[in-house]
Every structure is written in C-alpha cells, then in structure tokens.
PDB file of C-alpha atoms in Angstrom:
ATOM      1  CA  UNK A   1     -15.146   4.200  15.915  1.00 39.00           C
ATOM      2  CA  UNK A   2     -13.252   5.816  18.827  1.00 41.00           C
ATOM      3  CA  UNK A   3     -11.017   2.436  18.827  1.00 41.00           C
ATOM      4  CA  UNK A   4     -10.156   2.957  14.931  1.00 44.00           C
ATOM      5  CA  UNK A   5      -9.537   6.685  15.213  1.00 39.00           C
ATOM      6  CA  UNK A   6      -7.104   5.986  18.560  1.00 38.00           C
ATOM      7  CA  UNK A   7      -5.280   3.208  15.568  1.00 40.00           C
ATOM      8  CA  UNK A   8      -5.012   6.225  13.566  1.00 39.00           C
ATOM      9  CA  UNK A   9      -3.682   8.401  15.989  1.00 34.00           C
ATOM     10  CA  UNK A  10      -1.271   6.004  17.171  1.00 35.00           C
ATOM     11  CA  UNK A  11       0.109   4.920  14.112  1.00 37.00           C
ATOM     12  CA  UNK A  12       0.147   8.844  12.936  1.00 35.00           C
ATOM     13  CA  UNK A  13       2.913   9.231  14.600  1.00 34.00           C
ATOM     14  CA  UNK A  14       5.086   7.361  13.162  1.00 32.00           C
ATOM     15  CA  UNK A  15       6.639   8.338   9.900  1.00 32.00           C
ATOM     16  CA  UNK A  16       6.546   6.428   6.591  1.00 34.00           C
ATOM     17  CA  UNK A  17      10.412   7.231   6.452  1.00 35.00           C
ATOM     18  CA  UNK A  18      10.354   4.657  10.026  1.00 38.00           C
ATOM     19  CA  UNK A  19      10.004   1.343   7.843  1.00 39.00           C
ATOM     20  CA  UNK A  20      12.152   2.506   4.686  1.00 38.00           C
ATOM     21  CA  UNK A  21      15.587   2.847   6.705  1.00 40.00           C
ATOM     22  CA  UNK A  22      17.947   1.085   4.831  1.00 40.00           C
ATOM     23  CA  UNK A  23      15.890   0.021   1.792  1.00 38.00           C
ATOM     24  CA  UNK A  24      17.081   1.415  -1.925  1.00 37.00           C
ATOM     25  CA  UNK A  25      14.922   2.649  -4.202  1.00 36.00           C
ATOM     26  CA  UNK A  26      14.947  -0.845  -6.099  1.00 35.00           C
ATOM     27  CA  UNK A  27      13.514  -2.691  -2.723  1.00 38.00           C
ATOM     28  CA  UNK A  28      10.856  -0.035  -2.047  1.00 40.00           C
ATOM     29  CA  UNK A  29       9.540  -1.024  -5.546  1.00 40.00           C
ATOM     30  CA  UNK A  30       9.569  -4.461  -4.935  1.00 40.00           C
ATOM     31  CA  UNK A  31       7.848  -4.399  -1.563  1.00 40.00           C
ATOM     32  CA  UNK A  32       5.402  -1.712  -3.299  1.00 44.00           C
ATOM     33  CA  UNK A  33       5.023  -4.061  -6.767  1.00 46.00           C
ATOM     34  CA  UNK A  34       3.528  -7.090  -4.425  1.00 70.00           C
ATOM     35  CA  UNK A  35       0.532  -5.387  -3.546  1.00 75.00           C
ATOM     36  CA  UNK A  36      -0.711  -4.437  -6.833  1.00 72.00           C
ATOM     37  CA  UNK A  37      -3.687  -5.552  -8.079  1.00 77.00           C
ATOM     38  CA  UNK A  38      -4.362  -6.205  -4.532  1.00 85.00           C
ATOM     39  CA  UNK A  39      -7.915  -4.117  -3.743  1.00 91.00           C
ATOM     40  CA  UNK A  40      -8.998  -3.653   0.004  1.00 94.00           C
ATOM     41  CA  UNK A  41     -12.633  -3.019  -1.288  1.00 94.00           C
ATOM     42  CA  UNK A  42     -12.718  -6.035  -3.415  1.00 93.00           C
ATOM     43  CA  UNK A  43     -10.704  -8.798  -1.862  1.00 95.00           C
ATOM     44  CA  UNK A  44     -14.078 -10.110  -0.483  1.00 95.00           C
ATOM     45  CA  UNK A  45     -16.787 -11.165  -2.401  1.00 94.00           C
ATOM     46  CA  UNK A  46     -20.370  -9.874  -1.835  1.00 94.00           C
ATOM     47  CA  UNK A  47     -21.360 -12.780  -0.530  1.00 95.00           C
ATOM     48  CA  UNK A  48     -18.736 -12.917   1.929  1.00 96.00           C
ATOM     49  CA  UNK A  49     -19.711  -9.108   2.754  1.00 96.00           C
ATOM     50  CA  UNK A  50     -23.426 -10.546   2.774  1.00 95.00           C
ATOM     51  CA  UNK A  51     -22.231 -13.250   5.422  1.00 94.00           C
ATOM     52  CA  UNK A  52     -20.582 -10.621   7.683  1.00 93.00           C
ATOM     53  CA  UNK A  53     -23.919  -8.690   7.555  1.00 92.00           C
ATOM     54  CA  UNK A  54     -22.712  -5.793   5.043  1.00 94.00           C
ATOM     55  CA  UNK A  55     -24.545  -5.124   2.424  1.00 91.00           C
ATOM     56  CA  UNK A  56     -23.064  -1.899   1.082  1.00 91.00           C
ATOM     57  CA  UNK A  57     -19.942  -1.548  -1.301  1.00 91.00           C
ATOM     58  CA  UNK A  58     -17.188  -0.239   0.785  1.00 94.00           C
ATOM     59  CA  UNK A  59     -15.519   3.327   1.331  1.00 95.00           C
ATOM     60  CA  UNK A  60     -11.786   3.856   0.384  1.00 94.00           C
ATOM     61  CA  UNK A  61      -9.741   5.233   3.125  1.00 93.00           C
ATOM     62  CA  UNK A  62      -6.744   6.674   3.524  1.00 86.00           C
ATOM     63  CA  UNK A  63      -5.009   8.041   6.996  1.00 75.00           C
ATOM     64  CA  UNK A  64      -2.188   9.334   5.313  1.00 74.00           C
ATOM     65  CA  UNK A  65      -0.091   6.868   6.948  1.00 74.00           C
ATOM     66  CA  UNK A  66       0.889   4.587   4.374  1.00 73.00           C
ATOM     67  CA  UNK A  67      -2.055   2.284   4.894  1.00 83.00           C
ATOM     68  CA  UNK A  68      -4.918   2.805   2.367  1.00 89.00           C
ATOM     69  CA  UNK A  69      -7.565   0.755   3.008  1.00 94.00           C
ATOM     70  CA  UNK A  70     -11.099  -0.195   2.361  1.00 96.00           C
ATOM     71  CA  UNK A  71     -14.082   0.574   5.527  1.00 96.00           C
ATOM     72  CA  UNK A  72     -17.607  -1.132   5.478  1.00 96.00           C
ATOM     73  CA  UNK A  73     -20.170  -1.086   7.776  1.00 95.00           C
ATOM     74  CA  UNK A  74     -22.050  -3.597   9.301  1.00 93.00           C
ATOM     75  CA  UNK A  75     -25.850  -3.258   8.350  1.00 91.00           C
ATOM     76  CA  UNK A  76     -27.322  -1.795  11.007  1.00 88.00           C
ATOM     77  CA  UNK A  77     -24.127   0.195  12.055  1.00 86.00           C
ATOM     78  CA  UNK A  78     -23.147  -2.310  15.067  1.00 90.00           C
ATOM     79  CA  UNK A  79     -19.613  -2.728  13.620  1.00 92.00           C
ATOM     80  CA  UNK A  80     -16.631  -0.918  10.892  1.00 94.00           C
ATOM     81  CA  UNK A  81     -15.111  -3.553   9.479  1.00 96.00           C
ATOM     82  CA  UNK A  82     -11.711  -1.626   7.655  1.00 96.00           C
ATOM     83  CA  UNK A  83      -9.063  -3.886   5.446  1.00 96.00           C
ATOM     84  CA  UNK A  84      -6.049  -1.567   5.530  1.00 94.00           C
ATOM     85  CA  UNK A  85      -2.870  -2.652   3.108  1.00 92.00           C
ATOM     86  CA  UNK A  86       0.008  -1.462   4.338  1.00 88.00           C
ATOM     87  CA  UNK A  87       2.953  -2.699   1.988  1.00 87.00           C
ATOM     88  CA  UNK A  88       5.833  -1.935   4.082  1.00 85.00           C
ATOM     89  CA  UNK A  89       4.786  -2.356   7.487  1.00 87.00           C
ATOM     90  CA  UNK A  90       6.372  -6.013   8.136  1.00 88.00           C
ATOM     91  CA  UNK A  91       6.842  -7.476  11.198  1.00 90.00           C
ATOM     92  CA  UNK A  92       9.911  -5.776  12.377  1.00 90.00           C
ATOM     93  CA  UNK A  93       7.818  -2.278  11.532  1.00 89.00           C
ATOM     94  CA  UNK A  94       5.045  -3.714  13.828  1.00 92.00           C
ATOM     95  CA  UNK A  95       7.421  -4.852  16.695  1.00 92.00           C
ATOM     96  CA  UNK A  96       8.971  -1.517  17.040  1.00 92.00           C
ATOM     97  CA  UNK A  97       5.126  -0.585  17.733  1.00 91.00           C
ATOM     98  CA  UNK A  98       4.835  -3.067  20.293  1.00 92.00           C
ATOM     99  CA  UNK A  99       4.221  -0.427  23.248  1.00 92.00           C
ATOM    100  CA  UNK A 100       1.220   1.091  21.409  1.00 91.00           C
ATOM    101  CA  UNK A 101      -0.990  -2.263  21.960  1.00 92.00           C
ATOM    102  CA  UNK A 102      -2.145  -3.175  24.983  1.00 91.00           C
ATOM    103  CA  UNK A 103      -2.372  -6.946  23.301  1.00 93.00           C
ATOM    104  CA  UNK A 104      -0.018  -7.553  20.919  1.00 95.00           C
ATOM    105  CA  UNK A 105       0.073 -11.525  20.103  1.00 96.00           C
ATOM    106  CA  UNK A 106       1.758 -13.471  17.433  1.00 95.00           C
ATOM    107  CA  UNK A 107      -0.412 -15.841  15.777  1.00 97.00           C
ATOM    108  CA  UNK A 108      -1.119 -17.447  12.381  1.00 96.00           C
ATOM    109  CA  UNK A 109      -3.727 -17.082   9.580  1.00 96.00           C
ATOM    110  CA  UNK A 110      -3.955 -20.000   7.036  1.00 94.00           C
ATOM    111  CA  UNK A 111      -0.217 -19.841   5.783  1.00 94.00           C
ATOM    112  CA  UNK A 112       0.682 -16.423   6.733  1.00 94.00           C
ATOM    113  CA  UNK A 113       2.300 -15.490   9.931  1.00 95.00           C
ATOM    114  CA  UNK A 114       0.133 -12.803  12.261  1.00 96.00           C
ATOM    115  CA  UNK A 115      -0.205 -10.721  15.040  1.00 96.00           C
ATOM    116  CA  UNK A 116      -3.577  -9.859  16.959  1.00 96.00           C
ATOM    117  CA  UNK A 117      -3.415  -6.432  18.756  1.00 95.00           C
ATOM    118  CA  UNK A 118      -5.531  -4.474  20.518  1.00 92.00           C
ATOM    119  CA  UNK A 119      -4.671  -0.203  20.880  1.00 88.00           C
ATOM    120  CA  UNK A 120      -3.264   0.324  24.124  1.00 82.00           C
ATOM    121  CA  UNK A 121      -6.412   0.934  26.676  1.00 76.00           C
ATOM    122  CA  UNK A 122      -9.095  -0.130  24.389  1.00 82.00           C
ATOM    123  CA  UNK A 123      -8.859  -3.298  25.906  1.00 74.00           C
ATOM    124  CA  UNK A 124     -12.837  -4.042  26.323  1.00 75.00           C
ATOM    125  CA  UNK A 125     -13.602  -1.297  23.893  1.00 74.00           C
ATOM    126  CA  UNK A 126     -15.265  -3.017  20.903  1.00 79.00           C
ATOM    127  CA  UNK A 127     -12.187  -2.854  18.890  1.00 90.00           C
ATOM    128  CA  UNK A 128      -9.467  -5.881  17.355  1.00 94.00           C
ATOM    129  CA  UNK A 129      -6.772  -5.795  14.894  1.00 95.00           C
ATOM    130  CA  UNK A 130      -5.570  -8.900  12.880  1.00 97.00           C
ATOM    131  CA  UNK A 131      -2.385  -8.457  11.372  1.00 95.00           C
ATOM    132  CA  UNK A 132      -1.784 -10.626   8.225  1.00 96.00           C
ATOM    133  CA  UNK A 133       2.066 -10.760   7.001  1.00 93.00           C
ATOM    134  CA  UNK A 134       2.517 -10.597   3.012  1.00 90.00           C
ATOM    135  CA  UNK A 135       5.089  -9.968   0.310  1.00 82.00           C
ATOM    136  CA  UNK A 136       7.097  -7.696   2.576  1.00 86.00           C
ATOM    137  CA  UNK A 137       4.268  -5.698   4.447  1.00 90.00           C
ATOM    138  CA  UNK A 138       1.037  -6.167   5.984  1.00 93.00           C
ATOM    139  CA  UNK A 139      -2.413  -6.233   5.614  1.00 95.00           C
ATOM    140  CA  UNK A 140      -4.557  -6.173   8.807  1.00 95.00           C
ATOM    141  CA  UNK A 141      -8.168  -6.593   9.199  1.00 96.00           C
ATOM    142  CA  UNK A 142      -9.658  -4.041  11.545  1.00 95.00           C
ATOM    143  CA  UNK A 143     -13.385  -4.475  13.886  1.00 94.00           C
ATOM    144  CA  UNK A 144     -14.707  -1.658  15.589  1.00 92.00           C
ATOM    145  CA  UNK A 145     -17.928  -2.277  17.343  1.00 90.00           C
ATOM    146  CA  UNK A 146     -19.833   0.916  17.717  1.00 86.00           C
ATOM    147  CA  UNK A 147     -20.120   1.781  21.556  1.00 79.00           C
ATOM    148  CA  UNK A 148     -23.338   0.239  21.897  1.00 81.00           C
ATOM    149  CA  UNK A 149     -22.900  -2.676  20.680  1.00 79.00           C
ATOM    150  CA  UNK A 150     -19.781  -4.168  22.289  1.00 78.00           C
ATOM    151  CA  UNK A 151     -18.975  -7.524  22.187  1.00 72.00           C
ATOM    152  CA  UNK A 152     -15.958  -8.078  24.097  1.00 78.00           C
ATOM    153  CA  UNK A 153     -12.356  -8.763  23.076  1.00 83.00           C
ATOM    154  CA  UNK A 154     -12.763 -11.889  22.479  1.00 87.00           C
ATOM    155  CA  UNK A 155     -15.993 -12.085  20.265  1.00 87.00           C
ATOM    156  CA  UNK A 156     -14.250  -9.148  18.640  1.00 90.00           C
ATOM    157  CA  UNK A 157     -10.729 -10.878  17.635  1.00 93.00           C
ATOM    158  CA  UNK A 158     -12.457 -13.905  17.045  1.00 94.00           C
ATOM    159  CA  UNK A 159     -14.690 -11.923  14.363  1.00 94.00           C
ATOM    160  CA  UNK A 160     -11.429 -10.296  13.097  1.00 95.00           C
ATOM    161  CA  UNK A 161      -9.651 -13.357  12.770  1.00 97.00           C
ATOM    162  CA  UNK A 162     -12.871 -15.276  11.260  1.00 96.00           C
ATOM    163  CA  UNK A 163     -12.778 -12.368   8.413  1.00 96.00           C
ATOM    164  CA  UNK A 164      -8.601 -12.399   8.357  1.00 97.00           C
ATOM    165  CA  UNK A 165      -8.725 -16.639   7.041  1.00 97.00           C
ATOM    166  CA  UNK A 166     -11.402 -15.278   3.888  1.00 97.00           C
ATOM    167  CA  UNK A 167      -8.931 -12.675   3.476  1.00 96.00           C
ATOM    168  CA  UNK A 168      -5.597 -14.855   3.716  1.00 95.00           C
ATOM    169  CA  UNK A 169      -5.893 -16.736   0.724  1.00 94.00           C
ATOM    170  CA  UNK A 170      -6.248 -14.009  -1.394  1.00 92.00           C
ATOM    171  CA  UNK A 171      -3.106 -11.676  -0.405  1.00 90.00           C
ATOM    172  CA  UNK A 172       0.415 -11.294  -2.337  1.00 77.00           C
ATOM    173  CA  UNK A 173       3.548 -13.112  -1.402  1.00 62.00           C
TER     174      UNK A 173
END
C-alpha cells in the first residue's frame, strides 16, 4: 500500500490545470465524453476478478487528482489491485512525469500504446503501474503487493500487464 500511496503523493502534486493547457472548453468535453460509460469497478467481470483471486466487489476511489478509480483486494490481502481512469492524462501528461518513475517504459497492450512505470525508489517494493493509452487520456492498472508478500518487479508488472490485456479491449477510443 505504501507503493500506491507514494503514486498518490507523487502525482498530487501536479495540478489538473498541468494537462488542460491549451485545450478549450469544447476539447475538455470531448476528451471527458470518451470515458463515459466507462466503469473502473465494472470493466472486469467477476470471473475475471475470481481468476485474479478477488472475490469482493470493488471500492471507488478518488485521490482528488483527476483519476477516479476502482481498488480491490486480493483475497487474502497479498495484493490492491486499483484501475484508475484518468481521461486527460495522455502520453505527453505522463512524459512530463517521467522523473517521478524510477522505470518508466513504453510498451504496448493489445492495440493500445503503453507505458510500464514503477514510482521512483519503489523499485523492488511490491508495486507496478501499467499505463493503457485511450480516447485522449489514460487508464492504468495499478498492483501493490502488501509488504509481506512481495513478488518482485517483474512478477509484479507481469501481473499488471496480464490484468492491463483483460482490460484493453474494453476501454474508449
């Protein structure tokens, strides 16, 4: 949890004004009109939650940030899994953010460009962001193994990533 809290804390400090510079009112909407109808807490199916090892509905979150998103937890508590949408963060928003990851890495995810990133020095903390691209913005797919539990960055982006391709298919733009 300390890994997603530091993502929080990072990205707090940046303002929501940061990623509307130079957009009118009529692109916000447009950027803000491709995620709707697009739910963090039910974008995968309770069998795909049963196949991650959650059982439980998820919890809406919210850092205040301009990324609402969706948090479940592992049965057994040995992992957060959090969905955040964040429909104006798009890549150029991201790589002016660069310095905050320790691993920042473009990548892809089914049809979408991506980015895997890792909180500057978490590295080897339990904790792995996939960045999805969509319609404008982002949605990124956030693992946090609790402290116990680590698994290493790799098992950990690799379980973010697995989780980003269910999630892919089913995102705006």
């Amino acid at each position: 949890m300390a890994v997603g809290a530091a993502a929080g804390l990072l990205l707090a400090g940046c303002s929501a004004s940061d990623n509307t510079a130079g957009q009118t009112p009529s692109t916000q909407n447009a950027a803000q009109s491709s995620f709707a109808g697009f739910d963090p807490c039910s974008v995968l199916s309770q069998p795909e939650l049963q196949h991650y090892g959650v059982s439980e509905p998820g919890e809406a979150v919210d850092q205040g940030i301009g990324e609402p998103g969706c948090s479940f937890k592992a049965d057994g508590g040995d992992y957060l899994l959090t969905i955040y949408t964040a429909e104006k963060s798009d890549r150029t928003y991201w790589e002016q953010r660069r310095g905050n990851f320790g691993v920042f890495e473009s990548n892809q995810v089914g049809s979408h460009q991506g980015i895997k990133a890792i909180e500057q020095g978490a590295g080897g903390q339990g904790g792995c962001r996939q960045i999805i691209e969509s319609g404008g913005g982002s949605v990124s797919v956030d693992i946090t193994f609790r402290s116990d539990k680590i698994q290493g960055d790799d098992v950990t982006c690799a379980k973010a990533m697995e989780i980003a391709q269910v999630v892919e298919p089913k995102l705006p733009g």
